[in-house]
Each structure stands twice: as structure tokens, then as C-alpha cells.
Amino acid sequence: MDEPAARRAELLTQVRAVLAPGETLREACWVGRVPGRRSAGEVFRAAFNPLRVAEGLAGDAVGVTASTGPEVEWYEAARNGVLGGPPGSLGVGLDEQLPEPSVVRVLALTHRRVLVLRRARPVGTRVPAAGGLRDRLSAAASQVRAAWQGPGPVDRDVPLEVAWQVGLESLVRLDALPGGMIGRLALLFVDGSWIVLGPPDSATALRMAASRAG
């Protein structure tokens, strides 16, 4: 077994340790926040087709241009192009688990739930969020890849714990988005909210997306 495969096997074992009896793990990976640009002069269109949001995002990693379908309330702190939804929505709730690019979490899918897991103390070092969009994307990519390489010897002994969860039926779609500097996953929830997360690479994103279908 090569090193990446060994790390993945170790992570899956740690995730299984926190699951409920009889719960089947489909897939898990480290993810980080994908920063969105902020501009006072930019506004989003508040109407789009939720079932095509991933298609719209695929064309531009930091901007949504899809335009038809039911209205969605955009809250003022939404991160342009990588998060949409009002306060209290599922996408925003997941986003709150990743307050800045220096924070990484484990995203896991079972046959029952979508889970975000964390260690008792942070993995990796703090990465400043300052700088332009490219700098912030690079910082996020570096942090997720650092997590993918595995925690240090001490951190490996710290068990994972559930920080956020929702029933699998609440996840309408999970799509791997092409292109970009890092792997990207778009999650669309039943309440119309959505978020784009950064797994370590495109192959991981594709594997996570395939796990949604079971």
C-alpha cells in the first residue's frame, strides 16, 4: 500500500470509530474553505436553478452566473461564488465549521448522514487569510494538502469528534467541479443553500462525489 493510500485508510478507520452501530461509511476526506472574493461593487442575482448551480460554478471558481429557477435569499456575509444561503441554512451551517483557510475538517458521508469531524485541537499551522484571491486560494490549498499528508505523531492519537451533521436525504447533490488550483466539491442542500469545499485534489473530489450515489 502506497503512502497516500495508507493515509486514506488511516483516516477511514478513525472516522468509522465515531459512527453509530450499524452505520456504513461511504467515503471521507479532509476539506478546507475555498475563499470567495468580496467586492462592494458586485451583486449576485438572487434567482437561479438549484439543480444547475454546480454547472454554473464549474465555469468560474469564484462567480455564479446561473440565472433561472426559484429565488434564494443571499445573506450579506455570503462568500461570493463559493457559498449561498441565508443564516441558519445548511450550507451556511457547514461553512461555519470552516471559519478561515487555516482550518481543515473531515467531511464524511455514510449511508445515513453527512458529517463534519474535527480533532480536539487544530491540525496544521495557522495560515494568514490576507492577500489577494490567488494568495488565499493558495493558502487554502496548502493547508488542505498539509492535512492530507497526515497529522503529526501526536495529533494521530487525538480522536475525531462530530462537529456538524445532517441527514443524507438533505444533500441533494454532491458534485466534483473541474479545473481550479485544488480539488473542489459543490454541495447542494434541500433548503437551496450550497457551498463549495476544497478537498486535497481532483481525484479525491471525484471519489467523494461518486460516494453520494452509494
PDB file of C-alpha atoms in Angstrom:
ATOM      1  CA  MET A   1       0.000   0.000   0.000  1.00  0.00           C
ATOM      2  CA  ASP A   2       1.484   3.361  -1.022  1.00  0.00           C
ATOM      3  CA  GLU A   3       1.673   6.298   1.392  1.00  0.00           C
ATOM      4  CA  PRO A   4      -1.440   8.221   0.191  1.00  0.00           C
ATOM      5  CA  ALA A   5      -3.487   5.027   0.306  1.00  0.00           C
ATOM      6  CA  ALA A   6      -2.192   4.301   3.801  1.00  0.00           C
ATOM      7  CA  ARG A   7      -3.157   7.794   4.991  1.00  0.00           C
ATOM      8  CA  ARG A   8      -6.621   7.413   3.499  1.00  0.00           C
ATOM      9  CA  ALA A   9      -7.061   4.011   5.151  1.00  0.00           C
ATOM     10  CA  GLU A  10      -5.991   5.520   8.478  1.00  0.00           C
ATOM     11  CA  LEU A  11      -8.492   8.346   8.130  1.00  0.00           C
ATOM     12  CA  LEU A  12     -11.343   5.994   7.231  1.00  0.00           C
ATOM     13  CA  THR A  13     -10.536   3.861  10.271  1.00  0.00           C
ATOM     14  CA  GLN A  14     -10.653   6.922  12.530  1.00  0.00           C
ATOM     15  CA  VAL A  15     -13.966   8.060  11.052  1.00  0.00           C
ATOM     16  CA  ARG A  16     -15.538   4.619  11.474  1.00  0.00           C
ATOM     17  CA  ALA A  17     -14.636   4.778  15.152  1.00  0.00           C
ATOM     18  CA  VAL A  18     -17.130   7.607  15.745  1.00  0.00           C
ATOM     19  CA  LEU A  19     -20.027   6.218  13.709  1.00  0.00           C
ATOM     20  CA  ALA A  20     -23.180   4.768  15.207  1.00  0.00           C
ATOM     21  CA  PRO A  21     -23.555   0.986  15.392  1.00  0.00           C
ATOM     22  CA  GLY A  22     -24.630  -0.348  12.014  1.00  0.00           C
ATOM     23  CA  GLU A  23     -23.756   2.872  10.184  1.00  0.00           C
ATOM     24  CA  THR A  24     -21.798   2.319   6.962  1.00  0.00           C
ATOM     25  CA  LEU A  25     -19.088   4.763   5.908  1.00  0.00           C
ATOM     26  CA  ARG A  26     -19.116   5.564   2.207  1.00  0.00           C
ATOM     27  CA  GLU A  27     -16.167   7.979   1.983  1.00  0.00           C
ATOM     28  CA  ALA A  28     -14.285  10.659   3.894  1.00  0.00           C
ATOM     29  CA  CYS A  29     -11.583  13.228   3.217  1.00  0.00           C
ATOM     30  CA  TRP A  30     -10.018  16.382   4.604  1.00  0.00           C
ATOM     31  CA  VAL A  31     -11.533  19.616   3.316  1.00  0.00           C
ATOM     32  CA  GLY A  32     -10.840  23.311   3.736  1.00  0.00           C
ATOM     33  CA  ARG A  33     -12.554  26.573   2.958  1.00  0.00           C
ATOM     34  CA  VAL A  34     -12.408  27.832  -0.598  1.00  0.00           C
ATOM     35  CA  PRO A  35     -12.160  31.641  -0.218  1.00  0.00           C
ATOM     36  CA  GLY A  36     -14.611  33.761  -2.177  1.00  0.00           C
ATOM     37  CA  ARG A  37     -13.866  37.231  -3.425  1.00  0.00           C
ATOM     38  CA  ARG A  38     -15.618  40.158  -1.787  1.00  0.00           C
ATOM     39  CA  SER A  39     -16.432  43.334  -3.676  1.00  0.00           C
ATOM     40  CA  ALA A  40     -18.789  46.125  -2.681  1.00  0.00           C
ATOM     41  CA  GLY A  41     -19.449  46.776  -6.363  1.00  0.00           C
ATOM     42  CA  GLU A  42     -20.537  43.186  -7.080  1.00  0.00           C
ATOM     43  CA  VAL A  43     -24.024  41.825  -6.577  1.00  0.00           C
ATOM     44  CA  PHE A  44     -25.381  38.362  -7.137  1.00  0.00           C
ATOM     45  CA  ARG A  45     -28.528  37.578  -8.985  1.00  0.00           C
ATOM     46  CA  ALA A  46     -30.881  36.132  -6.396  1.00  0.00           C
ATOM     47  CA  ALA A  47     -32.591  33.675  -8.733  1.00  0.00           C
ATOM     48  CA  PHE A  48     -31.092  30.515 -10.157  1.00  0.00           C
ATOM     49  CA  ASN A  49     -31.938  26.882 -10.712  1.00  0.00           C
ATOM     50  CA  PRO A  50     -30.521  24.990  -7.682  1.00  0.00           C
ATOM     51  CA  LEU A  51     -30.168  21.788  -9.680  1.00  0.00           C
ATOM     52  CA  ARG A  52     -27.774  23.570 -12.052  1.00  0.00           C
ATOM     53  CA  VAL A  53     -25.747  25.505  -9.503  1.00  0.00           C
ATOM     54  CA  ALA A  54     -22.782  23.157  -9.838  1.00  0.00           C
ATOM     55  CA  GLU A  55     -22.853  23.585 -13.599  1.00  0.00           C
ATOM     56  CA  GLY A  56     -22.747  27.345 -13.175  1.00  0.00           C
ATOM     57  CA  LEU A  57     -19.896  27.133 -10.682  1.00  0.00           C
ATOM     58  CA  ALA A  58     -17.871  24.892 -12.953  1.00  0.00           C
ATOM     59  CA  GLY A  59     -17.392  27.743 -15.398  1.00  0.00           C
ATOM     60  CA  ASP A  60     -16.000  30.134 -12.823  1.00  0.00           C
ATOM     61  CA  ALA A  61     -14.478  29.123  -9.497  1.00  0.00           C
ATOM     62  CA  VAL A  62     -15.407  32.432  -7.889  1.00  0.00           C
ATOM     63  CA  GLY A  63     -18.554  33.657  -9.606  1.00  0.00           C
ATOM     64  CA  VAL A  64     -22.092  32.404 -10.126  1.00  0.00           C
ATOM     65  CA  THR A  65     -23.901  33.377 -13.294  1.00  0.00           C
ATOM     66  CA  ALA A  66     -26.731  30.820 -13.495  1.00  0.00           C
ATOM     67  CA  SER A  67     -29.981  32.691 -13.598  1.00  0.00           C
ATOM     68  CA  THR A  68     -33.228  30.747 -13.650  1.00  0.00           C
ATOM     69  CA  GLY A  69     -35.337  28.997 -11.044  1.00  0.00           C
ATOM     70  CA  PRO A  70     -36.678  29.653  -7.534  1.00  0.00           C
ATOM     71  CA  GLU A  71     -35.378  32.592  -5.583  1.00  0.00           C
ATOM     72  CA  VAL A  72     -32.787  32.115  -2.869  1.00  0.00           C
ATOM     73  CA  GLU A  73     -32.149  34.687  -0.157  1.00  0.00           C
ATOM     74  CA  TRP A  74     -28.484  35.684  -0.127  1.00  0.00           C
ATOM     75  CA  TYR A  75     -27.269  36.858   3.248  1.00  0.00           C
ATOM     76  CA  GLU A  76     -24.897  39.795   3.336  1.00  0.00           C
ATOM     77  CA  ALA A  77     -21.891  37.797   4.560  1.00  0.00           C
ATOM     78  CA  ALA A  78     -22.139  35.220   1.763  1.00  0.00           C
ATOM     79  CA  ARG A  79     -18.763  34.413   0.252  1.00  0.00           C
ATOM     80  CA  ASN A  80     -19.199  35.244  -3.394  1.00  0.00           C
ATOM     81  CA  GLY A  81     -19.153  32.261  -5.696  1.00  0.00           C
ATOM     82  CA  VAL A  82     -18.450  29.621  -3.053  1.00  0.00           C
ATOM     83  CA  LEU A  83     -21.365  29.911  -0.617  1.00  0.00           C
ATOM     84  CA  GLY A  84     -25.033  30.742  -0.933  1.00  0.00           C
ATOM     85  CA  GLY A  85     -27.854  30.685   1.565  1.00  0.00           C
ATOM     86  CA  PRO A  86     -29.467  32.642   4.399  1.00  0.00           C
ATOM     87  CA  PRO A  87     -28.354  32.467   8.055  1.00  0.00           C
ATOM     88  CA  GLY A  88     -29.364  29.170   9.586  1.00  0.00           C
ATOM     89  CA  SER A  89     -29.354  27.298   6.283  1.00  0.00           C
ATOM     90  CA  LEU A  90     -27.484  24.026   5.912  1.00  0.00           C
ATOM     91  CA  GLY A  91     -24.784  25.402   3.624  1.00  0.00           C
ATOM     92  CA  VAL A  92     -24.077  28.289   5.970  1.00  0.00           C
ATOM     93  CA  GLY A  93     -24.039  25.932   8.952  1.00  0.00           C
ATOM     94  CA  LEU A  94     -21.399  23.805   7.276  1.00  0.00           C
ATOM     95  CA  ASP A  95     -19.410  26.904   6.318  1.00  0.00           C
ATOM     96  CA  GLU A  96     -19.320  27.972   9.965  1.00  0.00           C
ATOM     97  CA  GLN A  97     -17.250  24.864  10.696  1.00  0.00           C
ATOM     98  CA  LEU A  98     -14.504  26.318   8.457  1.00  0.00           C
ATOM     99  CA  PRO A  99     -14.108  29.892   9.731  1.00  0.00           C
ATOM    100  CA  GLU A 100     -10.907  30.608   7.766  1.00  0.00           C
ATOM    101  CA  PRO A 101      -8.486  28.926   5.322  1.00  0.00           C
ATOM    102  CA  SER A 102      -6.224  27.814   8.176  1.00  0.00           C
ATOM    103  CA  VAL A 103      -8.934  25.446   9.454  1.00  0.00           C
ATOM    104  CA  VAL A 104      -9.406  21.989   7.979  1.00  0.00           C
ATOM    105  CA  ARG A 105     -12.058  19.427   8.836  1.00  0.00           C
ATOM    106  CA  VAL A 106     -13.028  15.924   7.758  1.00  0.00           C
ATOM    107  CA  LEU A 107     -16.064  15.632   5.501  1.00  0.00           C
ATOM    108  CA  ALA A 108     -17.613  12.165   5.700  1.00  0.00           C
ATOM    109  CA  LEU A 109     -20.587  10.517   4.025  1.00  0.00           C
ATOM    110  CA  THR A 110     -22.315   7.469   5.448  1.00  0.00           C
ATOM    111  CA  HIS A 111     -25.474   5.744   4.274  1.00  0.00           C
ATOM    112  CA  ARG A 112     -27.346   7.905   6.802  1.00  0.00           C
ATOM    113  CA  ARG A 113     -25.537  11.199   7.325  1.00  0.00           C
ATOM    114  CA  VAL A 114     -23.250  13.921   6.075  1.00  0.00           C
ATOM    115  CA  LEU A 115     -20.712  14.623   8.806  1.00  0.00           C
ATOM    116  CA  VAL A 116     -18.047  17.199   9.575  1.00  0.00           C
ATOM    117  CA  LEU A 117     -15.488  15.941  12.057  1.00  0.00           C
ATOM    118  CA  ARG A 118     -12.673  17.689  13.876  1.00  0.00           C
ATOM    119  CA  ARG A 119      -9.857  16.814  16.237  1.00  0.00           C
ATOM    120  CA  ALA A 120      -9.708  18.058  19.803  1.00  0.00           C
ATOM    121  CA  ARG A 121      -7.005  20.512  18.674  1.00  0.00           C
ATOM    122  CA  PRO A 122      -6.294  22.010  15.251  1.00  0.00           C
ATOM    123  CA  VAL A 123      -4.304  20.113  12.650  1.00  0.00           C
ATOM    124  CA  GLY A 124      -1.524  22.038  10.896  1.00  0.00           C
ATOM    125  CA  THR A 125      -0.401  25.600  11.358  1.00  0.00           C
ATOM    126  CA  ARG A 126      -2.311  28.824  11.070  1.00  0.00           C
ATOM    127  CA  VAL A 127      -2.290  30.260   7.534  1.00  0.00           C
ATOM    128  CA  PRO A 128      -2.961  34.026   7.224  1.00  0.00           C
ATOM    129  CA  ALA A 129      -6.052  34.792   5.163  1.00  0.00           C
ATOM    130  CA  ALA A 130      -4.757  38.159   3.963  1.00  0.00           C
ATOM    131  CA  GLY A 131      -3.793  38.844   0.369  1.00  0.00           C
ATOM    132  CA  GLY A 132      -5.487  38.622  -2.981  1.00  0.00           C
ATOM    133  CA  LEU A 133      -7.787  35.875  -4.195  1.00  0.00           C
ATOM    134  CA  ARG A 134      -4.937  33.822  -5.662  1.00  0.00           C
ATOM    135  CA  ASP A 135      -2.995  34.083  -2.400  1.00  0.00           C
ATOM    136  CA  ARG A 136      -5.993  32.965  -0.375  1.00  0.00           C
ATOM    137  CA  LEU A 137      -6.706  30.060  -2.725  1.00  0.00           C
ATOM    138  CA  SER A 138      -3.064  29.030  -2.493  1.00  0.00           C
ATOM    139  CA  ALA A 139      -3.187  29.232   1.312  1.00  0.00           C
ATOM    140  CA  ALA A 140      -6.287  27.042   1.398  1.00  0.00           C
ATOM    141  CA  ALA A 141      -4.716  24.539  -0.997  1.00  0.00           C
ATOM    142  CA  SER A 142      -1.537  24.352   1.087  1.00  0.00           C
ATOM    143  CA  GLN A 143      -3.473  23.765   4.282  1.00  0.00           C
ATOM    144  CA  VAL A 144      -5.648  21.015   2.861  1.00  0.00           C
ATOM    145  CA  ARG A 145      -2.642  19.288   1.309  1.00  0.00           C
ATOM    146  CA  ALA A 146      -0.823  19.520   4.632  1.00  0.00           C
ATOM    147  CA  ALA A 147      -3.761  17.784   6.289  1.00  0.00           C
ATOM    148  CA  TRP A 148      -3.839  15.189   3.521  1.00  0.00           C
ATOM    149  CA  GLN A 149      -0.215  14.344   4.279  1.00  0.00           C
ATOM    150  CA  GLY A 150      -1.433  13.340   7.691  1.00  0.00           C
ATOM    151  CA  PRO A 151      -1.278  14.888  11.159  1.00  0.00           C
ATOM    152  CA  GLY A 152       1.860  14.775  13.247  1.00  0.00           C
ATOM    153  CA  PRO A 153       2.557  11.801  15.533  1.00  0.00           C
ATOM    154  CA  VAL A 154       0.843  13.481  18.488  1.00  0.00           C
ATOM    155  CA  ASP A 155      -2.221  14.529  16.507  1.00  0.00           C
ATOM    156  CA  ARG A 156      -2.707  10.977  15.236  1.00  0.00           C
ATOM    157  CA  ASP A 157      -3.564   9.948  18.793  1.00  0.00           C
ATOM    158  CA  VAL A 158      -6.291  12.585  19.098  1.00  0.00           C
ATOM    159  CA  PRO A 159      -9.658  11.055  18.152  1.00  0.00           C
ATOM    160  CA  LEU A 160     -12.085  12.700  15.790  1.00  0.00           C
ATOM    161  CA  GLU A 161     -15.387  14.083  17.030  1.00  0.00           C
ATOM    162  CA  VAL A 162     -18.574  15.107  15.230  1.00  0.00           C
ATOM    163  CA  ALA A 163     -18.808  18.884  14.847  1.00  0.00           C
ATOM    164  CA  TRP A 164     -21.755  19.086  12.425  1.00  0.00           C
ATOM    165  CA  GLN A 165     -24.159  16.641  10.837  1.00  0.00           C
ATOM    166  CA  VAL A 166     -27.233  16.399   8.677  1.00  0.00           C
ATOM    167  CA  GLY A 167     -29.246  13.502   7.265  1.00  0.00           C
ATOM    168  CA  LEU A 168     -28.047  12.253   3.884  1.00  0.00           C
ATOM    169  CA  GLU A 169     -31.503  12.974   2.465  1.00  0.00           C
ATOM    170  CA  SER A 170     -30.801  16.685   2.994  1.00  0.00           C
ATOM    171  CA  LEU A 171     -27.946  16.580   0.480  1.00  0.00           C
ATOM    172  CA  VAL A 172     -29.484  16.954  -2.974  1.00  0.00           C
ATOM    173  CA  ARG A 173     -26.238  16.864  -4.933  1.00  0.00           C
ATOM    174  CA  LEU A 174     -22.531  16.436  -4.406  1.00  0.00           C
ATOM    175  CA  ASP A 175     -20.504  17.324  -7.489  1.00  0.00           C
ATOM    176  CA  ALA A 176     -16.794  17.406  -8.242  1.00  0.00           C
ATOM    177  CA  LEU A 177     -16.028  20.628 -10.097  1.00  0.00           C
ATOM    178  CA  PRO A 178     -13.429  20.619 -12.884  1.00  0.00           C
ATOM    179  CA  GLY A 179     -10.433  22.919 -13.074  1.00  0.00           C
ATOM    180  CA  GLY A 180      -9.154  25.188 -10.347  1.00  0.00           C
ATOM    181  CA  MET A 181      -5.975  25.169  -8.282  1.00  0.00           C
ATOM    182  CA  ILE A 182      -7.241  22.497  -5.876  1.00  0.00           C
ATOM    183  CA  GLY A 183      -9.923  19.842  -5.821  1.00  0.00           C
ATOM    184  CA  ARG A 184     -13.399  21.284  -5.393  1.00  0.00           C
ATOM    185  CA  LEU A 185     -16.707  19.840  -4.231  1.00  0.00           C
ATOM    186  CA  ALA A 186     -20.075  21.542  -4.605  1.00  0.00           C
ATOM    187  CA  LEU A 187     -22.728  20.518  -2.078  1.00  0.00           C
ATOM    188  CA  LEU A 188     -26.347  21.490  -2.728  1.00  0.00           C
ATOM    189  CA  PHE A 189     -28.874  21.055   0.084  1.00  0.00           C
ATOM    190  CA  VAL A 190     -32.656  20.675   0.124  1.00  0.00           C
ATOM    191  CA  ASP A 191     -33.148  24.183   1.509  1.00  0.00           C
ATOM    192  CA  GLY A 192     -31.495  25.669  -1.596  1.00  0.00           C
ATOM    193  CA  SER A 193     -28.251  26.576   0.162  1.00  0.00           C
ATOM    194  CA  TRP A 194     -24.931  25.422  -1.253  1.00  0.00           C
ATOM    195  CA  ILE A 195     -21.226  25.515  -0.586  1.00  0.00           C
ATOM    196  CA  VAL A 196     -18.002  24.725  -2.416  1.00  0.00           C
ATOM    197  CA  LEU A 197     -15.297  22.980  -0.387  1.00  0.00           C
ATOM    198  CA  GLY A 198     -11.659  22.229  -1.185  1.00  0.00           C
ATOM    199  CA  PRO A 199     -10.524  18.612  -0.799  1.00  0.00           C
ATOM    200  CA  PRO A 200      -6.844  17.783  -1.369  1.00  0.00           C
ATOM    201  CA  ASP A 201      -7.072  17.106  -5.104  1.00  0.00           C
ATOM    202  CA  SER A 202      -9.401  16.423  -8.016  1.00  0.00           C
ATOM    203  CA  ALA A 203      -9.199  12.651  -7.604  1.00  0.00           C
ATOM    204  CA  THR A 204     -10.431  12.955  -4.016  1.00  0.00           C
ATOM    205  CA  ALA A 205     -13.249  15.237  -5.138  1.00  0.00           C
ATOM    206  CA  LEU A 206     -14.345  12.706  -7.756  1.00  0.00           C
ATOM    207  CA  ARG A 207     -14.248   9.885  -5.217  1.00  0.00           C
ATOM    208  CA  MET A 208     -16.354  11.873  -2.748  1.00  0.00           C
ATOM    209  CA  ALA A 209     -18.887  12.789  -5.432  1.00  0.00           C
ATOM    210  CA  ALA A 210     -19.206   9.153  -6.509  1.00  0.00           C
ATOM    211  CA  SER A 211     -19.879   8.116  -2.912  1.00  0.00           C
ATOM    212  CA  ARG A 212     -23.102  10.182  -2.844  1.00  0.00           C
ATOM    213  CA  ALA A 213     -24.681   7.800  -5.320  1.00  0.00           C
ATOM    214  CA  GLY A 214     -23.894   4.927  -2.998  1.00  0.00           C
TER     215      GLY A 214
END
